[in-house]
Structure formats: structure tokens, C-alpha cells
mmCIF file of C-alpha atoms in Angstrom:
data_model
loop_
_atom_site.group_PDB
_atom_site.id
_atom_site.type_symbol
_atom_site.label_atom_id
_atom_site.label_comp_id
_atom_site.label_asym_id
_atom_site.label_seq_id
_atom_site.Cartn_x
_atom_site.Cartn_y
_atom_site.Cartn_z
ATOM 1 C CA UNK A 1 0.168 0.151 -0.053
ATOM 2 C CA UNK A 2 2.552 2.414 1.116
ATOM 3 C CA UNK A 3 4.622 1.713 -2.310
ATOM 4 C CA UNK A 4 1.223 2.341 -4.256
ATOM 5 C CA UNK A 5 0.718 5.732 -2.474
ATOM 6 C CA UNK A 6 4.430 6.595 -3.209
ATOM 7 C CA UNK A 7 4.081 5.702 -6.741
ATOM 8 C CA UNK A 8 0.902 7.587 -7.420
ATOM 9 C CA UNK A 9 2.454 10.638 -5.669
ATOM 10 C CA UNK A 10 5.482 10.520 -7.935
ATOM 11 C CA UNK A 11 3.343 9.922 -11.080
ATOM 12 C CA UNK A 12 1.064 13.112 -10.140
ATOM 13 C CA UNK A 13 4.069 15.129 -9.799
ATOM 14 C CA UNK A 14 5.430 13.990 -13.111
ATOM 15 C CA UNK A 15 8.618 12.790 -11.446
ATOM 16 C CA UNK A 16 8.869 9.351 -13.344
ATOM 17 C CA UNK A 17 11.818 8.752 -15.250
ATOM 18 C CA UNK A 18 10.871 6.305 -17.945
ATOM 19 C CA UNK A 19 13.841 3.743 -19.126
ATOM 20 C CA UNK A 20 13.208 2.788 -22.786
ATOM 21 C CA UNK A 21 15.190 -0.359 -23.957
ATOM 22 C CA UNK A 22 14.810 -3.198 -26.245
ATOM 23 C CA UNK A 23 12.013 -5.320 -24.939
ATOM 24 C CA UNK A 24 10.815 -8.728 -26.250
ATOM 25 C CA UNK A 25 7.251 -7.976 -26.267
ATOM 26 C CA UNK A 26 6.076 -11.675 -26.983
ATOM 27 C CA UNK A 27 8.200 -12.844 -24.156
ATOM 28 C CA UNK A 28 6.686 -10.118 -21.904
ATOM 29 C CA UNK A 29 3.021 -11.131 -22.699
ATOM 30 C CA UNK A 30 3.776 -15.017 -22.232
ATOM 31 C CA UNK A 31 5.235 -14.195 -18.867
ATOM 32 C CA UNK A 32 2.318 -11.933 -17.908
ATOM 33 C CA UNK A 33 -0.107 -15.179 -18.655
ATOM 34 C CA UNK A 34 2.110 -17.523 -16.929
ATOM 35 C CA UNK A 35 2.322 -15.409 -13.675
ATOM 36 C CA UNK A 36 -1.489 -14.755 -13.873
ATOM 37 C CA UNK A 37 -2.138 -18.539 -14.634
ATOM 38 C CA UNK A 38 -2.198 -19.656 -10.728
ATOM 39 C CA UNK A 39 -5.081 -17.227 -10.077
ATOM 40 C CA UNK A 40 -6.925 -18.263 -13.233
ATOM 41 C CA UNK A 41 -6.565 -21.786 -11.759
ATOM 42 C CA UNK A 42 -8.323 -21.206 -8.766
ATOM 43 C CA UNK A 43 -11.499 -20.149 -10.677
ATOM 44 C CA UNK A 44 -13.946 -21.451 -13.154
ATOM 45 C CA UNK A 45 -12.404 -19.062 -16.205
ATOM 46 C CA UNK A 46 -10.728 -19.601 -19.488
ATOM 47 C CA UNK A 47 -7.649 -17.309 -20.101
ATOM 48 C CA UNK A 48 -6.658 -16.597 -23.491
ATOM 49 C CA UNK A 49 -3.736 -14.413 -24.991
ATOM 50 C CA UNK A 50 -4.236 -13.471 -28.772
ATOM 51 C CA UNK A 51 -1.534 -11.567 -30.557
ATOM 52 C CA UNK A 52 -1.945 -10.298 -34.131
ATOM 53 C CA UNK A 53 0.522 -11.543 -36.710
ATOM 54 C CA UNK A 54 1.722 -7.877 -37.281
ATOM 55 C CA UNK A 55 2.862 -7.311 -33.526
ATOM 56 C CA UNK A 56 6.399 -6.913 -33.569
ATOM 57 C CA UNK A 57 8.529 -9.294 -31.278
ATOM 58 C CA UNK A 58 10.772 -6.503 -30.308
ATOM 59 C CA UNK A 59 9.930 -2.966 -29.418
ATOM 60 C CA UNK A 60 11.546 -0.051 -27.418
ATOM 61 C CA UNK A 61 9.717 0.512 -24.200
ATOM 62 C CA UNK A 62 9.854 0.948 -20.512
ATOM 63 C CA UNK A 63 9.334 -2.922 -19.871
ATOM 64 C CA UNK A 64 8.850 -2.408 -15.981
ATOM 65 C CA UNK A 65 6.130 0.265 -16.487
ATOM 66 C CA UNK A 66 4.415 -1.605 -19.446
ATOM 67 C CA UNK A 67 4.397 -4.655 -17.247
ATOM 68 C CA UNK A 68 2.940 -2.662 -14.471
ATOM 69 C CA UNK A 69 -0.244 -1.604 -16.589
ATOM 70 C CA UNK A 70 -0.436 -4.967 -17.778
ATOM 71 C CA UNK A 71 -0.412 -6.647 -14.425
ATOM 72 C CA UNK A 72 -3.029 -3.977 -13.053
ATOM 73 C CA UNK A 73 -5.422 -4.517 -15.771
ATOM 74 C CA UNK A 74 -5.241 -8.395 -16.190
ATOM 75 C CA UNK A 75 -4.879 -8.938 -12.313
ATOM 76 C CA UNK A 76 -8.210 -7.120 -11.945
ATOM 77 C CA UNK A 77 -9.903 -9.037 -14.701
ATOM 78 C CA UNK A 78 -8.897 -12.285 -13.027
ATOM 79 C CA UNK A 79 -9.800 -10.867 -9.441
ATOM 80 C CA UNK A 80 -13.234 -9.741 -10.463
ATOM 81 C CA UNK A 81 -14.210 -12.863 -12.788
ATOM 82 C CA UNK A 82 -15.712 -15.946 -11.173
ATOM 83 C CA UNK A 83 -16.848 -17.736 -14.250
ATOM 84 C CA UNK A 84 -16.582 -17.278 -18.043
ATOM 85 C CA UNK A 85 -13.335 -15.881 -19.427
ATOM 86 C CA UNK A 86 -10.366 -13.459 -19.446
ATOM 87 C CA UNK A 87 -9.208 -12.672 -22.812
ATOM 88 C CA UNK A 88 -5.904 -10.626 -23.598
ATOM 89 C CA UNK A 89 -5.349 -9.217 -26.964
ATOM 90 C CA UNK A 90 -2.824 -7.404 -28.894
ATOM 91 C CA UNK A 91 -2.875 -5.763 -32.112
ATOM 92 C CA UNK A 92 -0.649 -3.355 -33.955
ATOM 93 C CA UNK A 93 -0.940 -0.497 -36.654
ATOM 94 C CA UNK A 94 1.951 1.070 -38.293
ATOM 95 C CA UNK A 95 2.477 4.736 -37.602
ATOM 96 C CA UNK A 96 5.508 5.664 -39.365
ATOM 97 C CA UNK A 97 8.962 4.032 -40.340
ATOM 98 C CA UNK A 98 9.895 2.148 -37.191
ATOM 99 C CA UNK A 99 7.127 3.032 -35.200
ATOM 100 C CA UNK A 100 3.856 1.171 -34.436
ATOM 101 C CA UNK A 101 0.998 1.863 -32.307
ATOM 102 C CA UNK A 102 0.119 -1.067 -30.117
ATOM 103 C CA UNK A 103 -3.503 -1.668 -28.813
ATOM 104 C CA UNK A 104 -3.728 -3.797 -25.720
ATOM 105 C CA UNK A 105 -7.211 -5.059 -24.837
ATOM 106 C CA UNK A 106 -8.505 -7.149 -21.589
ATOM 107 C CA UNK A 107 -11.928 -8.215 -21.824
ATOM 108 C CA UNK A 108 -13.654 -10.195 -19.050
ATOM 109 C CA UNK A 109 -17.049 -11.661 -18.090
ATOM 110 C CA UNK A 110 -16.602 -10.493 -14.409
ATOM 111 C CA UNK A 111 -18.974 -8.648 -12.252
ATOM 112 C CA UNK A 112 -18.889 -5.271 -14.456
ATOM 113 C CA UNK A 113 -18.802 -1.797 -13.367
ATOM 114 C CA UNK A 114 -21.896 0.657 -12.774
ATOM 115 C CA UNK A 115 -22.546 3.193 -15.619
ATOM 116 C CA UNK A 116 -22.173 5.979 -12.916
ATOM 117 C CA UNK A 117 -18.881 4.642 -11.821
ATOM 118 C CA UNK A 118 -17.245 4.454 -15.203
ATOM 119 C CA UNK A 119 -15.742 7.893 -14.978
ATOM 120 C CA UNK A 120 -14.520 7.577 -11.633
ATOM 121 C CA UNK A 121 -12.785 4.136 -11.932
ATOM 122 C CA UNK A 122 -9.363 5.633 -12.648
ATOM 123 C CA UNK A 123 -9.492 8.051 -9.794
ATOM 124 C CA UNK A 124 -7.240 7.257 -6.910
ATOM 125 C CA UNK A 125 -8.601 4.978 -4.034
ATOM 126 C CA UNK A 126 -11.634 4.215 -6.174
ATOM 127 C CA UNK A 127 -13.196 0.774 -5.408
ATOM 128 C CA UNK A 128 -16.173 -0.945 -6.850
ATOM 129 C CA UNK A 129 -18.090 -2.472 -3.705
ATOM 130 C CA UNK A 130 -20.573 -5.280 -3.913
ATOM 131 C CA UNK A 131 -23.165 -6.277 -1.401
ATOM 132 C CA UNK A 132 -21.835 -9.808 -1.171
ATOM 133 C CA UNK A 133 -18.371 -9.545 -1.420
ATOM 134 C CA UNK A 134 -15.302 -7.582 -0.244
ATOM 135 C CA UNK A 135 -12.477 -7.481 -2.758
ATOM 136 C CA UNK A 136 -8.936 -6.627 -1.734
ATOM 137 C CA UNK A 137 -6.926 -3.728 -3.069
ATOM 138 C CA UNK A 138 -6.171 -0.142 -2.386
ATOM 139 C CA UNK A 139 -8.108 1.454 -5.350
ATOM 140 C CA UNK A 140 -4.718 2.622 -6.922
ATOM 141 C CA UNK A 141 -4.001 0.054 -9.509
ATOM 142 C CA UNK A 142 -6.121 1.744 -12.097
ATOM 143 C CA UNK A 143 -5.100 5.173 -11.315
ATOM 144 C CA UNK A 144 -1.384 4.057 -11.656
ATOM 145 C CA UNK A 145 -1.915 2.443 -14.848
ATOM 146 C CA UNK A 146 -3.807 5.660 -16.271
ATOM 147 C CA UNK A 147 -0.969 7.786 -15.398
ATOM 148 C CA UNK A 148 1.749 5.341 -16.711
ATOM 149 C CA UNK A 149 0.073 5.310 -20.072
ATOM 150 C CA UNK A 150 -0.941 8.892 -20.461
ATOM 151 C CA UNK A 151 2.753 10.065 -19.381
ATOM 152 C CA UNK A 152 3.827 8.211 -22.440
ATOM 153 C CA UNK A 153 1.525 9.718 -24.651
ATOM 154 C CA UNK A 154 -0.916 6.892 -24.728
ATOM 155 C CA UNK A 155 -4.758 6.558 -24.226
ATOM 156 C CA UNK A 156 -6.680 4.273 -21.597
ATOM 157 C CA UNK A 157 -10.345 3.762 -21.211
ATOM 158 C CA UNK A 158 -13.040 1.024 -20.219
ATOM 159 C CA UNK A 159 -16.412 -0.201 -21.420
ATOM 160 C CA UNK A 160 -18.494 -2.247 -19.134
ATOM 161 C CA UNK A 161 -21.913 -3.424 -18.206
ATOM 162 C CA UNK A 162 -22.751 -4.264 -14.487
ATOM 163 C CA UNK A 163 -23.028 -7.989 -14.460
ATOM 164 C CA UNK A 164 -21.508 -8.682 -17.862
ATOM 165 C CA UNK A 165 -18.031 -7.780 -17.440
ATOM 166 C CA UNK A 166 -15.532 -5.152 -18.418
ATOM 167 C CA UNK A 167 -13.312 -4.452 -21.412
ATOM 168 C CA UNK A 168 -10.106 -2.358 -20.549
ATOM 169 C CA UNK A 169 -7.906 -1.010 -23.344
ATOM 170 C CA UNK A 170 -4.852 1.040 -24.062
ATOM 171 C CA UNK A 171 -2.853 2.070 -26.728
ATOM 172 C CA UNK A 172 0.621 3.666 -27.021
ATOM 173 C CA UNK A 173 3.204 4.136 -29.905
ATOM 174 C CA UNK A 174 6.673 2.242 -29.646
ATOM 175 C CA UNK A 175 9.503 2.375 -31.545
ATOM 176 C CA UNK A 176 10.555 -0.919 -33.289
#
């Protein structure tokens, strides 16, 4: 919790130094799925990764920060889904020579988010509560993810229906 609070404070003050290096994107995505596998195994859900053929294997990125965003989104999807599926997909569109816009999408069949809470879901300390269950967490993960994406000139959003799951998505431009 303390680390999350320090992280959000650093992000809000624009003090994050991003370290861009060559990163094997396919390896990063497979590692993410492997790490989340144990949580998925505790539930009755399918867990699928779909990577489009045109997604480059190596990009120049801050691997730690990209992982942080993905772990927050995928971790939440698994946490809030008790049956059905969590699908993680990635596609690419060329922007210019040596640059690709990558589109990440995390879709689940979890509890969903009430329409009135969609605008606040990325705010600090926001948690969706249900009458019959308390979920762990600080309410900082999505705020951190949003800040990390936006400070790298990306866009993040969510679509959701209460009781029918959520789709979180973000896109960013990377050098290849």
C-alpha cells in the first residue's frame, strides 16, 4: 500500500523517469499470462492471449512500466471474474517508419462496473464494492495504470456493463 501511495504521488508530480530499452514483447506477454495462471486456476474461467501476426517481437519500451500497466489490468480482470473468461489481445498499426501503435485489450466476463462509476474508475482510491463480497486492493492500481499510459502519450479507457463484464483497453506508440 505504501509503495502504491508513493508511486501515485510520484506520477502525479510528473517525476517518473521512463527507461526505454529493447524489450521482447512476445516474451513479456507470455510471462504475464504464466504469472496470472495460478490465479486463473483457482477459478472456473478460461484465460486466452491473442497476439496479431503484425505485432513486432521486439519494441523499445519501459518494460517495467508496461508490465505494471498490464499486471494491473489483467490482475483486476481475473480478480473480478468468477466464471466465463479473461481474454488479453494485442494488435498493431504502423504509424511511420520504425514506429507502431500497439492496442492492448483486456476483456472479462466479471462483475462489471455500474455506468455511474465508469468516469471515476481511474481515480485514486476508487473501489467498486458489491453487497455480497469485499475485494482486496487499495483502489490505486487503475489510477497508476492511467498515469503511466498517459505520461507516455497513450490513451486508456474502459467499457462495461454491470453483471456482464468489462473491457479495459489502452494504446501507445512504440519504436521498433
